[in-house]
PDB file of N, CA and C in Angstrom:
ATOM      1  N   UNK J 125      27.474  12.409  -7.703  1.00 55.00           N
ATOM      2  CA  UNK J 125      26.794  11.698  -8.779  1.00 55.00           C
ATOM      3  C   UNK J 125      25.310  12.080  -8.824  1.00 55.00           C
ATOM      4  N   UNK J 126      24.743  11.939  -7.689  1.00 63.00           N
ATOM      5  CA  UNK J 126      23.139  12.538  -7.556  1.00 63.00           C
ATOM      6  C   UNK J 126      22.931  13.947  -7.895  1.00 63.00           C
ATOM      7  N   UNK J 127      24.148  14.538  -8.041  1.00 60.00           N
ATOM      8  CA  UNK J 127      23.978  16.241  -8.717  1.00 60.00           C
ATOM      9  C   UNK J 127      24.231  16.208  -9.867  1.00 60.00           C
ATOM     10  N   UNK J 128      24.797  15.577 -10.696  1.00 64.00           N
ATOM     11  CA  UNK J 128      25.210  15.435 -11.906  1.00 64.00           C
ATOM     12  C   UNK J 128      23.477  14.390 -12.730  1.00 64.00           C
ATOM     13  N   UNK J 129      22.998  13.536 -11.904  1.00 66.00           N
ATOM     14  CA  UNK J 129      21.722  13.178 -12.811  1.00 66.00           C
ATOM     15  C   UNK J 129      20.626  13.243 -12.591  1.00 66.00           C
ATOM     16  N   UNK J 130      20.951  14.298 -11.171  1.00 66.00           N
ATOM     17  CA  UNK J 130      19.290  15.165 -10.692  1.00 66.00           C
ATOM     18  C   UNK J 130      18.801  14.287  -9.910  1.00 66.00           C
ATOM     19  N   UNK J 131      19.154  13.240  -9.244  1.00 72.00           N
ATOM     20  CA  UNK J 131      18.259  12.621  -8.547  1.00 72.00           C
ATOM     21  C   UNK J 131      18.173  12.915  -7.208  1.00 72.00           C
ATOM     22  N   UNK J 132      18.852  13.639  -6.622  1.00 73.00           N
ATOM     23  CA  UNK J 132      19.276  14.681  -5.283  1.00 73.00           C
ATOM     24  C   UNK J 132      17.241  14.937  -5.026  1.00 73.00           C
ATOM     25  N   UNK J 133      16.872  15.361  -5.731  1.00 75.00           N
ATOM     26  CA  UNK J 133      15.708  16.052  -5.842  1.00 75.00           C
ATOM     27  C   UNK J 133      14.514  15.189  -5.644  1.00 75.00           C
ATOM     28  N   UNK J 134      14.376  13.709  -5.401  1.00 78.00           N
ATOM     29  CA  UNK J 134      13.800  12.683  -5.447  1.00 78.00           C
ATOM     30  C   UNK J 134      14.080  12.231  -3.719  1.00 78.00           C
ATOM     31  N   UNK J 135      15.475  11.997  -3.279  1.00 81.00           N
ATOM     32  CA  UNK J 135      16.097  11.669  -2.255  1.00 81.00           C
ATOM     33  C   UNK J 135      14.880  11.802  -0.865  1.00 81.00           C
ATOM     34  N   UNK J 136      14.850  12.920  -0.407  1.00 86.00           N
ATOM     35  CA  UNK J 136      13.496  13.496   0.689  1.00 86.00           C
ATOM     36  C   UNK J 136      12.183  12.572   0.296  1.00 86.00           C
ATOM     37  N   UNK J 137      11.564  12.934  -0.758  1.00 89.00           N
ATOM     38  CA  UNK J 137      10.561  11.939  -0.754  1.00 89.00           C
ATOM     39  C   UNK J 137      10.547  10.624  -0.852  1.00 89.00           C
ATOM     40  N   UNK J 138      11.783  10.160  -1.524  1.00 90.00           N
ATOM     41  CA  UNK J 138      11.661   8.751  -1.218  1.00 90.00           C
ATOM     42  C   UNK J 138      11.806   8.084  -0.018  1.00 90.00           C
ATOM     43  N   UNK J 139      12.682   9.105   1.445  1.00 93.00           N
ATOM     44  CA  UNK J 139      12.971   8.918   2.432  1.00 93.00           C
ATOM     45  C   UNK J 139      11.050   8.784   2.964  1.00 93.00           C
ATOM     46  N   UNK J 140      10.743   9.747   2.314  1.00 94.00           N
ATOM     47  CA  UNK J 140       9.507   9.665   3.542  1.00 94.00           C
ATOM     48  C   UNK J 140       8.422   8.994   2.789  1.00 94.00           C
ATOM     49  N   UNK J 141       8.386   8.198   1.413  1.00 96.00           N
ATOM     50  CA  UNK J 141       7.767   7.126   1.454  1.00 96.00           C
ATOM     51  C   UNK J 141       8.395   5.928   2.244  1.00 96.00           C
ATOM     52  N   UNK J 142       9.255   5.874   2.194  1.00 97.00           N
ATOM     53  CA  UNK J 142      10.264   4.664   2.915  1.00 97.00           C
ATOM     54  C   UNK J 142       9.761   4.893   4.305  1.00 97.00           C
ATOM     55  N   UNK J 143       9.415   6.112   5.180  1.00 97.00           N
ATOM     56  CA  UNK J 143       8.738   5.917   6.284  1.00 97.00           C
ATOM     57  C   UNK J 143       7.715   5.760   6.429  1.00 97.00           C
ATOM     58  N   UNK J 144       6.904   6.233   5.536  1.00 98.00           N
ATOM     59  CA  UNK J 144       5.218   5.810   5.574  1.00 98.00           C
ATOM     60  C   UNK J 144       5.004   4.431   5.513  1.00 98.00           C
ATOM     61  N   UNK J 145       6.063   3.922   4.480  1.00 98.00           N
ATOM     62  CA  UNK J 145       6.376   2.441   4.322  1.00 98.00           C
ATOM     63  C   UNK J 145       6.267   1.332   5.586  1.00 98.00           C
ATOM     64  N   UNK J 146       7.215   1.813   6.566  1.00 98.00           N
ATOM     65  CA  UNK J 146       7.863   1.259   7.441  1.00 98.00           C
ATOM     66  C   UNK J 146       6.356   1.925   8.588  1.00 98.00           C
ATOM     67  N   UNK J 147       5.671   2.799   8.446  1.00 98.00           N
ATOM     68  CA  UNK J 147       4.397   2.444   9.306  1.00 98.00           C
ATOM     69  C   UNK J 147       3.500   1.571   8.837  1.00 98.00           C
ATOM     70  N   UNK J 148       3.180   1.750   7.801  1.00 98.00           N
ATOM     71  CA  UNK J 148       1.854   0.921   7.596  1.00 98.00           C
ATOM     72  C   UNK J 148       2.101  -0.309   7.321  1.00 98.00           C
ATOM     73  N   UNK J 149       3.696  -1.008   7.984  1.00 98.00           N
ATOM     74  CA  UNK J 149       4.147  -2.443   7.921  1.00 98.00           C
ATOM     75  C   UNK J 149       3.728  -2.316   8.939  1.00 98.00           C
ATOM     76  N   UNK J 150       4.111  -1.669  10.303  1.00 98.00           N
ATOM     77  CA  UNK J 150       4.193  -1.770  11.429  1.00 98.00           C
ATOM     78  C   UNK J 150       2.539  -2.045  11.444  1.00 98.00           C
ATOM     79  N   UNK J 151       1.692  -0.996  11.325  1.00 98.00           N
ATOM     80  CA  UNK J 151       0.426  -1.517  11.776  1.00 98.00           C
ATOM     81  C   UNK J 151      -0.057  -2.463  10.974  1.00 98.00           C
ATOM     82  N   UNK J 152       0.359  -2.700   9.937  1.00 98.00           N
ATOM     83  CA  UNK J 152      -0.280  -4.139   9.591  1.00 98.00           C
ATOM     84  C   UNK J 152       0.156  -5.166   9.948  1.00 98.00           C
ATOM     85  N   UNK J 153       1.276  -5.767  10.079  1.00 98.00           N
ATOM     86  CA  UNK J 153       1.661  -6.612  11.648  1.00 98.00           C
ATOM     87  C   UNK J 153       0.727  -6.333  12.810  1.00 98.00           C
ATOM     88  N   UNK J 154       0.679  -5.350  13.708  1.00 98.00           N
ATOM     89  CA  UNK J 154      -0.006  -5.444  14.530  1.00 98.00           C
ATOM     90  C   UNK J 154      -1.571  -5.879  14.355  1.00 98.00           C
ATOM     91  N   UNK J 155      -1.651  -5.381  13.204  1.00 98.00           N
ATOM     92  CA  UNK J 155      -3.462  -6.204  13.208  1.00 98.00           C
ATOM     93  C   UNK J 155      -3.596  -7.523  12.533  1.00 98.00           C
ATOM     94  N   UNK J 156      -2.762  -7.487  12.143  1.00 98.00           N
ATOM     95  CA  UNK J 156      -1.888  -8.951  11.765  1.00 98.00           C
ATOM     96  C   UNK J 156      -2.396 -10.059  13.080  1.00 98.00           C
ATOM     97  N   UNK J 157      -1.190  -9.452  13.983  1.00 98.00           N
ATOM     98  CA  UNK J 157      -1.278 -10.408  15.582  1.00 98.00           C
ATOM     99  C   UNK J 157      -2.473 -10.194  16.202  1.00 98.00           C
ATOM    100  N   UNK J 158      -3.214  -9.267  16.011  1.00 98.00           N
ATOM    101  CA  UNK J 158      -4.238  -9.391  16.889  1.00 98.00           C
ATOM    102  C   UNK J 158      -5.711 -10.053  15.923  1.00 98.00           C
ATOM    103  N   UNK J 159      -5.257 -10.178  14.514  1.00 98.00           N
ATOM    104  CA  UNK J 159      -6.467 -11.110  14.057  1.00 98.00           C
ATOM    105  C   UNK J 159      -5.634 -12.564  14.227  1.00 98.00           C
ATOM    106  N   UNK J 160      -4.585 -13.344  14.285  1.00 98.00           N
ATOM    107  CA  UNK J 160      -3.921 -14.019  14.860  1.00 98.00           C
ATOM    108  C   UNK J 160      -4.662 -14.873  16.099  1.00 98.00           C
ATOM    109  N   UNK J 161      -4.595 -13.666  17.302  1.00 98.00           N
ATOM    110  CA  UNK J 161      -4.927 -14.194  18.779  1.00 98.00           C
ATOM    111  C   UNK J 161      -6.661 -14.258  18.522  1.00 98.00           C
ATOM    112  N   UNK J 162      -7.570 -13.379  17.625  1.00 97.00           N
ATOM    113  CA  UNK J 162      -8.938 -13.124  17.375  1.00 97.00           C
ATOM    114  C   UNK J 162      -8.828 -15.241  17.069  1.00 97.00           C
ATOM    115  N   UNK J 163      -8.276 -15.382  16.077  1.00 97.00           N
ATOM    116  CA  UNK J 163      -8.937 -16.677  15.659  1.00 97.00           C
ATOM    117  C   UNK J 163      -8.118 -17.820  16.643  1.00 97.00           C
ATOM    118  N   UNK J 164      -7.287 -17.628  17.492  1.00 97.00           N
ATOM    119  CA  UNK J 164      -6.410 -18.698  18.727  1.00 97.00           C
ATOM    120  C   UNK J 164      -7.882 -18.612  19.498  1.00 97.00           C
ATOM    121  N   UNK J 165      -7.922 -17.038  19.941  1.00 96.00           N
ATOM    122  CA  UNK J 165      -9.610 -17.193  21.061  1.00 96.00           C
ATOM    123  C   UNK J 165     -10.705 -18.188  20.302  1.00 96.00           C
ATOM    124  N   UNK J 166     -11.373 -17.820  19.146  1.00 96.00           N
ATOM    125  CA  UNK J 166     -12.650 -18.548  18.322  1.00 96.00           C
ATOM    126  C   UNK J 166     -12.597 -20.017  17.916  1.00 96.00           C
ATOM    127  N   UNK J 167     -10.976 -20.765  18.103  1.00 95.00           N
ATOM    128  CA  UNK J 167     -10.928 -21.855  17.760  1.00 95.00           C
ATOM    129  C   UNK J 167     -10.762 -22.618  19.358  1.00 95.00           C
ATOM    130  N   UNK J 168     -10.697 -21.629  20.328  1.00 95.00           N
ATOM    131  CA  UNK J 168     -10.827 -22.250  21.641  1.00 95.00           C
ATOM    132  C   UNK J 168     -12.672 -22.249  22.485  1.00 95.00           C
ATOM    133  N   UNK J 169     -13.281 -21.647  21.521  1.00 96.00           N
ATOM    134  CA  UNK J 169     -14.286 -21.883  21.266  1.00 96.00           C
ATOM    135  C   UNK J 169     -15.615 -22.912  20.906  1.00 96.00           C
ATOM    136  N   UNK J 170     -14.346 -23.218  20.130  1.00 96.00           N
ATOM    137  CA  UNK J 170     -15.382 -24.192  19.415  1.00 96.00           C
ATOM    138  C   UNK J 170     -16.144 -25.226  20.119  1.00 96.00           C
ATOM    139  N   UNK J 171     -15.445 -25.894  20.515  1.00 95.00           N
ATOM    140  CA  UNK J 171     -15.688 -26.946  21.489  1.00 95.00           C
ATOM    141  C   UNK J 171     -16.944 -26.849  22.101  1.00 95.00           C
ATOM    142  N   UNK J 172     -16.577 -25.534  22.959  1.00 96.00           N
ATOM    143  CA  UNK J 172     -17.872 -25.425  23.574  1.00 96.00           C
ATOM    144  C   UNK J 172     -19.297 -25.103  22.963  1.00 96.00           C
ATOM    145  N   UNK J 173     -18.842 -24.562  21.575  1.00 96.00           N
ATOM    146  CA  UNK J 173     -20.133 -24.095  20.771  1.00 96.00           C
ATOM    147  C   UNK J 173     -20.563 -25.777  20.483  1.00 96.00           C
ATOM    148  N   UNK J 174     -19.982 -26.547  20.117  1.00 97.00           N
ATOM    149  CA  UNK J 174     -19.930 -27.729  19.264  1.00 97.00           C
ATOM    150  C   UNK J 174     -21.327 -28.494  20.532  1.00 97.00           C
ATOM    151  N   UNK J 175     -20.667 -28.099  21.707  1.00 97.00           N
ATOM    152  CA  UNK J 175     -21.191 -28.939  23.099  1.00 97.00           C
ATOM    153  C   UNK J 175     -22.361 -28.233  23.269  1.00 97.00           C
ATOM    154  N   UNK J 176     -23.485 -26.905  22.665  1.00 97.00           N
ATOM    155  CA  UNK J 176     -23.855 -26.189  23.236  1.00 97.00           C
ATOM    156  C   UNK J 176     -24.800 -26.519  22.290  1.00 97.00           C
ATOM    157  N   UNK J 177     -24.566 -26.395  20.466  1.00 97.00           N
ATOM    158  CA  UNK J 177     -25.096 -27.154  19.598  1.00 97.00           C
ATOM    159  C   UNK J 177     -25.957 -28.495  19.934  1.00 97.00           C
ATOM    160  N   UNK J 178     -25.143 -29.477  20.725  1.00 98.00           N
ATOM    161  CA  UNK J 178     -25.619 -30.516  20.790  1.00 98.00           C
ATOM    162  C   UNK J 178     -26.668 -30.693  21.760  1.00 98.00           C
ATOM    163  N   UNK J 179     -26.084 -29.790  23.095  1.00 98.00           N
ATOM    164  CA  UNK J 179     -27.259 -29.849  23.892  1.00 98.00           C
ATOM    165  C   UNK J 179     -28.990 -28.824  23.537  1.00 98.00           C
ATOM    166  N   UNK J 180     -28.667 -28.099  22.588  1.00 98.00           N
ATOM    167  CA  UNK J 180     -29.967 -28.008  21.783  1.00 98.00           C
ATOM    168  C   UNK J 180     -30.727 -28.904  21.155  1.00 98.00           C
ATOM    169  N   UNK J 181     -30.044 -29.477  20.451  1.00 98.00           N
ATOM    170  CA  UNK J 181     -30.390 -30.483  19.672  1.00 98.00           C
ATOM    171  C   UNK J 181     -30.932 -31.498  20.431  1.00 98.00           C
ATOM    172  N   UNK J 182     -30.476 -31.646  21.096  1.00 98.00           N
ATOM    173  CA  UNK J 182     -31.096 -32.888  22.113  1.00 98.00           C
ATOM    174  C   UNK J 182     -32.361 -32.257  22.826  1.00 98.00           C
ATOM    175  N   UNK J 183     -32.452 -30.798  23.117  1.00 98.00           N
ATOM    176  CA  UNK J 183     -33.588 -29.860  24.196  1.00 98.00           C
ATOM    177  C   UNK J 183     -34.833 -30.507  22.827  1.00 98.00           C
ATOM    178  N   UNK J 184     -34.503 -29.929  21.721  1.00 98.00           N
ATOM    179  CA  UNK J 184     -35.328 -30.180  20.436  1.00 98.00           C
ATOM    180  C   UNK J 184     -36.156 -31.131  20.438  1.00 98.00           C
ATOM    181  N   UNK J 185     -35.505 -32.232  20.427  1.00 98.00           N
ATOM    182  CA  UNK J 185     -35.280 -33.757  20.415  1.00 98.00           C
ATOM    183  C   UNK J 185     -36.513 -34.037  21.402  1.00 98.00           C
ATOM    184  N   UNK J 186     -36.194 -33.642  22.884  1.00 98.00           N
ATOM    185  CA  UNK J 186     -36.977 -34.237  23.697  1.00 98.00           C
ATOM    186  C   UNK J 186     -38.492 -33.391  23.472  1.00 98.00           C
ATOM    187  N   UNK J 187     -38.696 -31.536  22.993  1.00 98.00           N
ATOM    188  CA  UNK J 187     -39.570 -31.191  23.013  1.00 98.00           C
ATOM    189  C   UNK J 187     -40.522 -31.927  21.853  1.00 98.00           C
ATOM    190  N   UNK J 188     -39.992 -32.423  20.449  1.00 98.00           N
ATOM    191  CA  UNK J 188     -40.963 -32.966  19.933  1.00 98.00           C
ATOM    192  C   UNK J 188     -41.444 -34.183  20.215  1.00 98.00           C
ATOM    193  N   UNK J 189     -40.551 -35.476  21.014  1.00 98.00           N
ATOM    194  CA  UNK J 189     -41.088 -36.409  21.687  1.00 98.00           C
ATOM    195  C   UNK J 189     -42.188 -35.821  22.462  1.00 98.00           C
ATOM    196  N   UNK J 190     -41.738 -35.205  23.477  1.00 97.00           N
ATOM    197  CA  UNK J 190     -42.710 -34.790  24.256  1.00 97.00           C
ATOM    198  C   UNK J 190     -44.546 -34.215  23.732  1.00 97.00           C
ATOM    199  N   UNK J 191     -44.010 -33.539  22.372  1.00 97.00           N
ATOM    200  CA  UNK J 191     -45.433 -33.205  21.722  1.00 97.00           C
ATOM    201  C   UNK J 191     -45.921 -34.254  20.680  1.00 97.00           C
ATOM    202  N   UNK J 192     -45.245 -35.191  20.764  1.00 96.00           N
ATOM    203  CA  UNK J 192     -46.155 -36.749  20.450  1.00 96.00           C
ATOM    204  C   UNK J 192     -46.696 -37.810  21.689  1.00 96.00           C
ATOM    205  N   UNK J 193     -45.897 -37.528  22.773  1.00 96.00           N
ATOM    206  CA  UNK J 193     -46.841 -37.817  23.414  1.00 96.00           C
ATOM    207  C   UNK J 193     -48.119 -37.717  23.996  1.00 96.00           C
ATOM    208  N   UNK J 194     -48.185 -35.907  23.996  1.00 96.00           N
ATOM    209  CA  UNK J 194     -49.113 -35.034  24.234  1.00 96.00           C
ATOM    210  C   UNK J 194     -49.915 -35.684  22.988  1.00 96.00           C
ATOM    211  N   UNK J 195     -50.166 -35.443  21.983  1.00 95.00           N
ATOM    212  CA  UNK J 195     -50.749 -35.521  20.907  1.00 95.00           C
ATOM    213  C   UNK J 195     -51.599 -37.118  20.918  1.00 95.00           C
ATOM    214  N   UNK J 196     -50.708 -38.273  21.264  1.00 94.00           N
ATOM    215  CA  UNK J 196     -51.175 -39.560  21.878  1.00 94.00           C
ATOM    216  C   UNK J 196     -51.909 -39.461  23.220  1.00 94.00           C
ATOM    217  N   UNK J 197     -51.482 -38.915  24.050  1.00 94.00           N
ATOM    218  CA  UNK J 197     -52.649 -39.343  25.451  1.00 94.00           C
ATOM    219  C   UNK J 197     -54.047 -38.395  25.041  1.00 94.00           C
ATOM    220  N   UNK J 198     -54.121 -37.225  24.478  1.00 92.00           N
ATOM    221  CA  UNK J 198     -54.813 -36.665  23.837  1.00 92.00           C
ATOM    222  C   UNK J 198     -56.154 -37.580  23.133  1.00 92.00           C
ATOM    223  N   UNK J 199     -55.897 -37.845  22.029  1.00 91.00           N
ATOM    224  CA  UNK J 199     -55.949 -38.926  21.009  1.00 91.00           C
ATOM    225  C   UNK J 199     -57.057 -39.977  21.911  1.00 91.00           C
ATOM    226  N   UNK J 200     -56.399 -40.592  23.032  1.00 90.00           N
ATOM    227  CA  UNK J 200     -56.451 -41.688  23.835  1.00 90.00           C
ATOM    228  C   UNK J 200     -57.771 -41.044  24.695  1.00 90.00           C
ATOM    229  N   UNK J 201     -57.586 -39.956  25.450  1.00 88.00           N
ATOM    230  CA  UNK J 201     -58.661 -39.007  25.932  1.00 88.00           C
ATOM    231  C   UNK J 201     -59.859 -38.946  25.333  1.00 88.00           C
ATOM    232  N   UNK J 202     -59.601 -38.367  23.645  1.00 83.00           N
ATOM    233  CA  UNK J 202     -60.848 -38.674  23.436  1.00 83.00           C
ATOM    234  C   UNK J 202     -61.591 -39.310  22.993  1.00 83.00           C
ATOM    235  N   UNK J 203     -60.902 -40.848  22.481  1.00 68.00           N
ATOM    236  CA  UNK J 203     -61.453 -42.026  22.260  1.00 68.00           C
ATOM    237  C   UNK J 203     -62.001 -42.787  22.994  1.00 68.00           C
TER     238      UNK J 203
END
């Protein structure tokens, strides 16, 4: 039948799109799973960023207290 409507002649290349096919599934799965495990690692993360955040915030916190007090005994000094 494929000799009778010429499509014999198509057969080879469609085989070897069908394999190019069947790679660039394969590696896109694989980078697939490994952006997958990328965001399992960054969401095991967080936490600690969240905790690391806060203890800035608080370093912050105490340095501008600290430069109002400075600014008050100051003040007090030279009054």
């Amino acid at each position: 039948l494929e000799d009778i409507i010429g499509s014999n002649k198509y057969v080879e290349r469609t085989e070897e799109a069908a394999a190019r096919v069947e790679a660039l599934t394969e590696q896109r799965q694989e980078r697939l799973n490994r952006v997958k495990a990328v965001e399992k690692e960054k969401e095991g993360l967080e936490g600690a960023k969240a905790e690391a955040e806060a203890l800035l915030g608080k370093e912050r916190e105490v340095r501008r207290k600290r430069n109002v007090l400075y600014q008050i005994n100051a003040m007090t000094v030279r009054a």
